[in-house]
Each structure stands twice: as structure tokens, then as C-alpha cells.
Short mmCIF file of C-alpha atoms in Angstrom, two decimals:
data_model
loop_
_atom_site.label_atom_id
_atom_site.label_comp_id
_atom_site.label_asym_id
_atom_site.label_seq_id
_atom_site.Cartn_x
_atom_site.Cartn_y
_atom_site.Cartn_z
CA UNK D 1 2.51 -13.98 -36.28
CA UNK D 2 2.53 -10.37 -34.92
CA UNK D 3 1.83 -8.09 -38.41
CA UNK D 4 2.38 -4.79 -37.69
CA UNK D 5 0.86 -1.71 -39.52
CA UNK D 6 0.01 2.00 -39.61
CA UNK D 7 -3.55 3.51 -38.91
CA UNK D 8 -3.97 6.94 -41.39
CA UNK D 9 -6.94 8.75 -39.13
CA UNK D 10 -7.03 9.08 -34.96
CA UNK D 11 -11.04 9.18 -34.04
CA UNK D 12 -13.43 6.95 -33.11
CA UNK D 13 -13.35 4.73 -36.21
CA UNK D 14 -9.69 4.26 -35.67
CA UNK D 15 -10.67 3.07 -32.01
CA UNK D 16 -12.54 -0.01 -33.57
CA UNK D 17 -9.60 -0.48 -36.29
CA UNK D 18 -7.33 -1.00 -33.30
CA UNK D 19 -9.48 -3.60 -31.54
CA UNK D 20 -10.00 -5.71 -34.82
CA UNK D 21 -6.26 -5.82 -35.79
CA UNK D 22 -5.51 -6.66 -31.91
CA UNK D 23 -8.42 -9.38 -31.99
CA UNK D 24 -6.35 -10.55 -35.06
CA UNK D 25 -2.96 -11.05 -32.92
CA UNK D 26 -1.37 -8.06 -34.74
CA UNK D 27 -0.09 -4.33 -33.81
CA UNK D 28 -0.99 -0.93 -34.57
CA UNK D 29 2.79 0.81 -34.29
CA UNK D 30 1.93 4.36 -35.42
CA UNK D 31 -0.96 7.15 -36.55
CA UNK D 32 -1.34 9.80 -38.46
CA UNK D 33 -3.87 12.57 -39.01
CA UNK D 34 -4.04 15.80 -40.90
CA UNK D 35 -5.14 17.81 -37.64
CA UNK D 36 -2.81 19.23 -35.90
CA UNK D 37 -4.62 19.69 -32.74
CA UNK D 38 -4.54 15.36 -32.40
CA UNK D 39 -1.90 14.66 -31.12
CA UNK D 40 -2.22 11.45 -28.88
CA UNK D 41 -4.16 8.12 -29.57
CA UNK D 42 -5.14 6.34 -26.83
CA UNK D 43 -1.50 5.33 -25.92
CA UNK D 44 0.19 6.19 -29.20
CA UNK D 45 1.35 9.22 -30.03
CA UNK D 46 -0.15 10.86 -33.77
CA UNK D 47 2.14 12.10 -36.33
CA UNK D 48 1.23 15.28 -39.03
CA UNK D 49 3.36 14.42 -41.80
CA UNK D 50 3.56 10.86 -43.64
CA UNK D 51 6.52 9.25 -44.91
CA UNK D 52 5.44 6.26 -47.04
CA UNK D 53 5.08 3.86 -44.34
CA UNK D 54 3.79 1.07 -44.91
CA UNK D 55 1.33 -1.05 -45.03
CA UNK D 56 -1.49 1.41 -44.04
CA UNK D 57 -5.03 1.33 -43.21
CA UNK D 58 -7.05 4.30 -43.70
CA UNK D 59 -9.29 4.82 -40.43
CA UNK D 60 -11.64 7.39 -41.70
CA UNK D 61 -15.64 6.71 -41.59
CA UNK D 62 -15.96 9.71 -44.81
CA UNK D 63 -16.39 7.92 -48.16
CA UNK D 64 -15.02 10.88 -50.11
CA UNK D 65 -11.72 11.34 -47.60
CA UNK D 66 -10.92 7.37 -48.10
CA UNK D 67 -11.16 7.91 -51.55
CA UNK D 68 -8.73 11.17 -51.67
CA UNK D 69 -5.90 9.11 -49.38
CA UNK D 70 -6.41 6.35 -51.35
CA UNK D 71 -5.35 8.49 -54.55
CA UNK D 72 -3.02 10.23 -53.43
CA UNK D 73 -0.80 8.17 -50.39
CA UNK D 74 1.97 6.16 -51.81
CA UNK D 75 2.00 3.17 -49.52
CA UNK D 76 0.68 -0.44 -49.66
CA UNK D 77 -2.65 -0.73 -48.22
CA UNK D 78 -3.76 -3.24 -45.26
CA UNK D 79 -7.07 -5.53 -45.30
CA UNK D 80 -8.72 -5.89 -41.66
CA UNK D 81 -10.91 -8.91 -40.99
CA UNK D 82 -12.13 -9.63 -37.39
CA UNK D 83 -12.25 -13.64 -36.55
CA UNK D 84 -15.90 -13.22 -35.91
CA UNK D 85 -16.78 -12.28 -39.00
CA UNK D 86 -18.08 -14.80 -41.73
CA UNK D 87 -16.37 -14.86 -44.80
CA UNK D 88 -17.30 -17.02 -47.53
CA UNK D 89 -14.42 -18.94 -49.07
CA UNK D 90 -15.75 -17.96 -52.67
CA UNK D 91 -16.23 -14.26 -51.71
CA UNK D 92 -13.43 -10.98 -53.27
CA UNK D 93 -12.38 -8.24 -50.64
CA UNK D 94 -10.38 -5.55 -52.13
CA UNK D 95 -7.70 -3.84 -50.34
CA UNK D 96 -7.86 -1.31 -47.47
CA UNK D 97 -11.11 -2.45 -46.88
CA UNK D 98 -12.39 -3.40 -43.06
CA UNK D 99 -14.87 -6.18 -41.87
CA UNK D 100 -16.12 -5.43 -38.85
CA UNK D 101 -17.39 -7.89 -35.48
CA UNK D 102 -20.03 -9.98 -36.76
CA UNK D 103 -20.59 -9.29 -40.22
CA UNK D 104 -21.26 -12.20 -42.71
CA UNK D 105 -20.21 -11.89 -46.61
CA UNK D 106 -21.51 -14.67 -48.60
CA UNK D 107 -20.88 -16.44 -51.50
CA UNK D 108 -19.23 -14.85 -54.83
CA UNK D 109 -19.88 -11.21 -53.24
CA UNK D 110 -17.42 -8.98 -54.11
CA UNK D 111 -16.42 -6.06 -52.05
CA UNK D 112 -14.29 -3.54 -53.38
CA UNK D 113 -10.88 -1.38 -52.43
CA UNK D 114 -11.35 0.46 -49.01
CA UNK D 115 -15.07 -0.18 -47.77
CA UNK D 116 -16.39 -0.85 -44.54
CA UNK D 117 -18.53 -3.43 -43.68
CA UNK D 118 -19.43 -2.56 -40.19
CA UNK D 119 -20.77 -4.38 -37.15
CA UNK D 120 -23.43 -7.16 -37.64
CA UNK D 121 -23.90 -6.14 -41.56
CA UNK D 122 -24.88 -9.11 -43.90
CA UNK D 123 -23.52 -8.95 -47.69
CA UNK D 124 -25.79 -11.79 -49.50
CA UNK D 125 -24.25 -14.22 -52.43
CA UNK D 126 -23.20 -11.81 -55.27
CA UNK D 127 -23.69 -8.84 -54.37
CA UNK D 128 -21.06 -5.99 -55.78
CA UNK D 129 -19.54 -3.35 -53.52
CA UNK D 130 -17.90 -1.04 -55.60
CA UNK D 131 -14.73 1.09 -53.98
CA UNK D 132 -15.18 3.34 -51.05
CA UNK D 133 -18.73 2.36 -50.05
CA UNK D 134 -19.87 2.29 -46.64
CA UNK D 135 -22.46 -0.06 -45.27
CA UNK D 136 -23.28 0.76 -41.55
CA UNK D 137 -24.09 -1.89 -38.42
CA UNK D 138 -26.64 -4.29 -38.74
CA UNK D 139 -27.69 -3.56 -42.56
CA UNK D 140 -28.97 -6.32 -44.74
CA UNK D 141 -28.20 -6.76 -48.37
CA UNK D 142 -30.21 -9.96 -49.88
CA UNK D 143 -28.64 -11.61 -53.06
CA UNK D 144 -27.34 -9.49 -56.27
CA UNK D 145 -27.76 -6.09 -54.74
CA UNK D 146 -24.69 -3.81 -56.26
CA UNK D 147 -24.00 -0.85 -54.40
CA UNK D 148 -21.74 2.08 -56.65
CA UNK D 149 -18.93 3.75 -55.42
CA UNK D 150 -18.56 5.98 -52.48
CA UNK D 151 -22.35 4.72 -51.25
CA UNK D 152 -23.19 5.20 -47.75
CA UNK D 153 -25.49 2.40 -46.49
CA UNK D 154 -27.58 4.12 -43.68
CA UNK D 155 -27.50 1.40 -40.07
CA UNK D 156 -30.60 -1.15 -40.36
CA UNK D 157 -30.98 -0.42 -43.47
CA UNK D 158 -32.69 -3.62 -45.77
CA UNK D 159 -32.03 -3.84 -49.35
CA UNK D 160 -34.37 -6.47 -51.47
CA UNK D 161 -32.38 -8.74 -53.81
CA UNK D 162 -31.32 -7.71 -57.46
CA UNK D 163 -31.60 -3.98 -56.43
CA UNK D 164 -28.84 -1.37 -57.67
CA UNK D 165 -28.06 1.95 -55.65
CA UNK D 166 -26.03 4.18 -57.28
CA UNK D 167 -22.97 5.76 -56.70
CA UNK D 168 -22.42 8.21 -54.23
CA UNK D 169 -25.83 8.04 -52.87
CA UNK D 170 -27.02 8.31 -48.82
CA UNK D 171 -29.52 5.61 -47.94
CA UNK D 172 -30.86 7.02 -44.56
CA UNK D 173 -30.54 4.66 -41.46
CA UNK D 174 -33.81 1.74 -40.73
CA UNK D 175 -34.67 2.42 -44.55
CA UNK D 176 -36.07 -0.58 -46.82
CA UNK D 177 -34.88 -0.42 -50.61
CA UNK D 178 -37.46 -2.08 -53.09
CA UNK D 179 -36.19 -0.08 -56.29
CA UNK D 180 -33.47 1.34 -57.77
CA UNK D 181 -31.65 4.39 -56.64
CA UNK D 182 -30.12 6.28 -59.63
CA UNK D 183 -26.57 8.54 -58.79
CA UNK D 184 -26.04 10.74 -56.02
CA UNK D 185 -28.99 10.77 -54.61
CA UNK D 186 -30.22 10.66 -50.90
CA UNK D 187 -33.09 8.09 -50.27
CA UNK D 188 -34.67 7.35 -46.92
CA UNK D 189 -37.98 5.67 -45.50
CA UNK D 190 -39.69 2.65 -45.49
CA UNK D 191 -40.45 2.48 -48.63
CA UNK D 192 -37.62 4.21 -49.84
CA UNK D 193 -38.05 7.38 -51.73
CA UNK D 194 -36.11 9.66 -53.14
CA UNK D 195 -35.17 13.17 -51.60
CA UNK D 196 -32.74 15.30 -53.27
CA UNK D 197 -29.82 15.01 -55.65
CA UNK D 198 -26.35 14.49 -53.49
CA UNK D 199 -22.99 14.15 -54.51
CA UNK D 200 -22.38 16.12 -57.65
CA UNK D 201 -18.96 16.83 -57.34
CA UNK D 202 -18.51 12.96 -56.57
CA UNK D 203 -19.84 11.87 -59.34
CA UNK D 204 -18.16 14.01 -61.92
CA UNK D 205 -14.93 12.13 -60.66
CA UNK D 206 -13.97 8.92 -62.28
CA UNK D 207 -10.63 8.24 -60.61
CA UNK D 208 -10.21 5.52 -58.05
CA UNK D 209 -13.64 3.69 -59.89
CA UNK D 210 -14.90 -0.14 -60.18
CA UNK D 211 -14.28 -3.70 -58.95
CA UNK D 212 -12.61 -5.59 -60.78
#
């Protein structure tokens, strides 16, 4: 069956989008982006102004822009899965959201509404991914980690089970979480430690919030 949806977003994180929902036996049949000096797509051609078409999937690697089209597109939203990636029967992925080439979700995770889960990640058993987090290639959460909303997950990054990271926080790239990371804050090294407060803007905005 040949499912056929829209791509909202024409860079290079639309360009792995394509490949997934091709690997999946369905078509991408139109984009759209906000710049106006885009106007081709590999072969397709890239639209300004959206109509409601529908379903969508929102091809943009920023947290905070998912979150805005999200809010404020009136369309159904797509789910992209690619066959190599190892879903748990027991696991929750909320709409809009993308697992990349090789990831593995475990049992009774939950992943929120429009995340990535990018190449090679590993999501252990019940871990919560809140909406509009990103965790980059090759990261490692271990069991009960929850991540908050709009979270970027740095690549390689290792987070020890039971840990909580905030929302809206930056965990910088190879970095190895042992304790908490409270709101909006960016956190790198191994250990982790806290750098500066991120985010505030984020976090004073409660639309679009929790897993259900």
C-alpha cells in the first residue's frame, strides 16, 4: 500500500524523511517551506503557502519550530517509522514523530507528539519523551530516563537510568548524564555539568505540553 503524504520543511532533515517513508513503500507528493528562496526539492518542486493538506510531517530538526507548526497548522499529522528500526510491541509513539535507521525503543517507553529519534539512538524500557524532544544519532537512554519537552539530546550522548532532564534543555554531544538536569538549561561533559540557563522564553510556554 502506497500512503502518500506531505513533508512541511525542504533541508537536509527532510532528505532523510524522504528516504524513510520510501524505505516504507510510501510517497512524498509535495513540500512546503516558509523561505521563499527554496524553491525545488530534490525532484519536487516546494510550495510557500499551505492549504490544509493532509496528512503532514513536519521535517524540521528545530525543537521550538516543530512545536510552533504543530500549534498552529490545521492538518492531520503523519508518524514515520523505518523497517530497521526496533519497536517494542508494548512501546507509545505520539504523532508526527520520526524513528530513524536503526534506532531501538523498548518496552513501555513512551515517546511523545513530534520527536525525533534519530539514527542508531536506543530509548530503554520506560523511559518518557515528552513532545518535541530531540534525541540525536547514536545516543543511549538506559531504563526510566524522562526527557521534558522541547529537549535536545546532544549525538553519543549516555544517560544513566532513572535520570530526569528537563524541559527545554541542550545536552551537548558525547556527554554522560549521572544527575538531574533542572529546566532550560545547557549541560555538557563527561560528567555532565551544568553551564548556563537556556530556553527562557520556552519554558514560560505551556501550550503543546505532556504525554499522555
Amino acid at each position: 500500500m502506497n500512503n502518500k503524504l506531505y513533508l512541511y520543511g525542504a533541508s537536509g532533515h527532510a532528505k532523510v524523511i524522504r528516504d524513510i517513508v520510501e524505505a516504507c513503500g510510501d510517497s512524498v507528493v509535495g513540500l512546503f517551506d516558509d523561505n521563499f528562496d527554496v524553491n525545488e526539492f530534490q525532484d519536487l518542486a516546494v510550495a510557500h503557502h499551505f492549504c490544509g493538506e493532509s496528512p503532514v510531517m513536519i521535517s524540521i530538526g528545530s525543537n521550538r519550530v516543530r512545536k510552533h507548526l504543530a500549534n498552529t497548522l490545521r492538518t492531520t499529522f503523519s508518524t514515520v517509522v523505518h523497517p530497521s528500526a526496533i519497536i517494542s510491541k508494548r512501546a507509545i509513539i505520539g504523532e508526527g514523530s520520526v524513528i530513524m535507521q536503526g534506532a531501538i525503543i523498548q518496552s513501555e517507553a513512551k515517546i511523545g507528539k513530534h520527536c525525533i529519534i534519530n539514527t542508531g539512538a536506543s530509548i530503554d524500557h520506560e523511559c518518557r519523551i515528552e513532545n518535541y524532544v530531540h534525541v540525536s544519532p547514536h545516543s543511549t537512554l538506559c531504563g526510566n530516563v524522562t526527557v521534558g519537552e522541547g529537549t535536545w539530546i546532544g549525538a553519543g550522548t549516555t544517560v544513566i537510568q532513572g535520570i530526569k532532564i528537563g524541559r527545554w534543555c541542550m545536552i551537548g554531544a558525547g556527554s554522560v548524564v549521572t544527575k538531574d538536569i533542572p529546566d532550560g538549561y545547557l549541560a555538557v561533559g563527561n560528567r555532565c555539568k551544568l553551564i548556563k540557563q537556556i530556553n527562557h522564553e520556552m519554558l514560560s510556554d505551556n501550550s503543546g505540553g505532556k504525554i499522555v
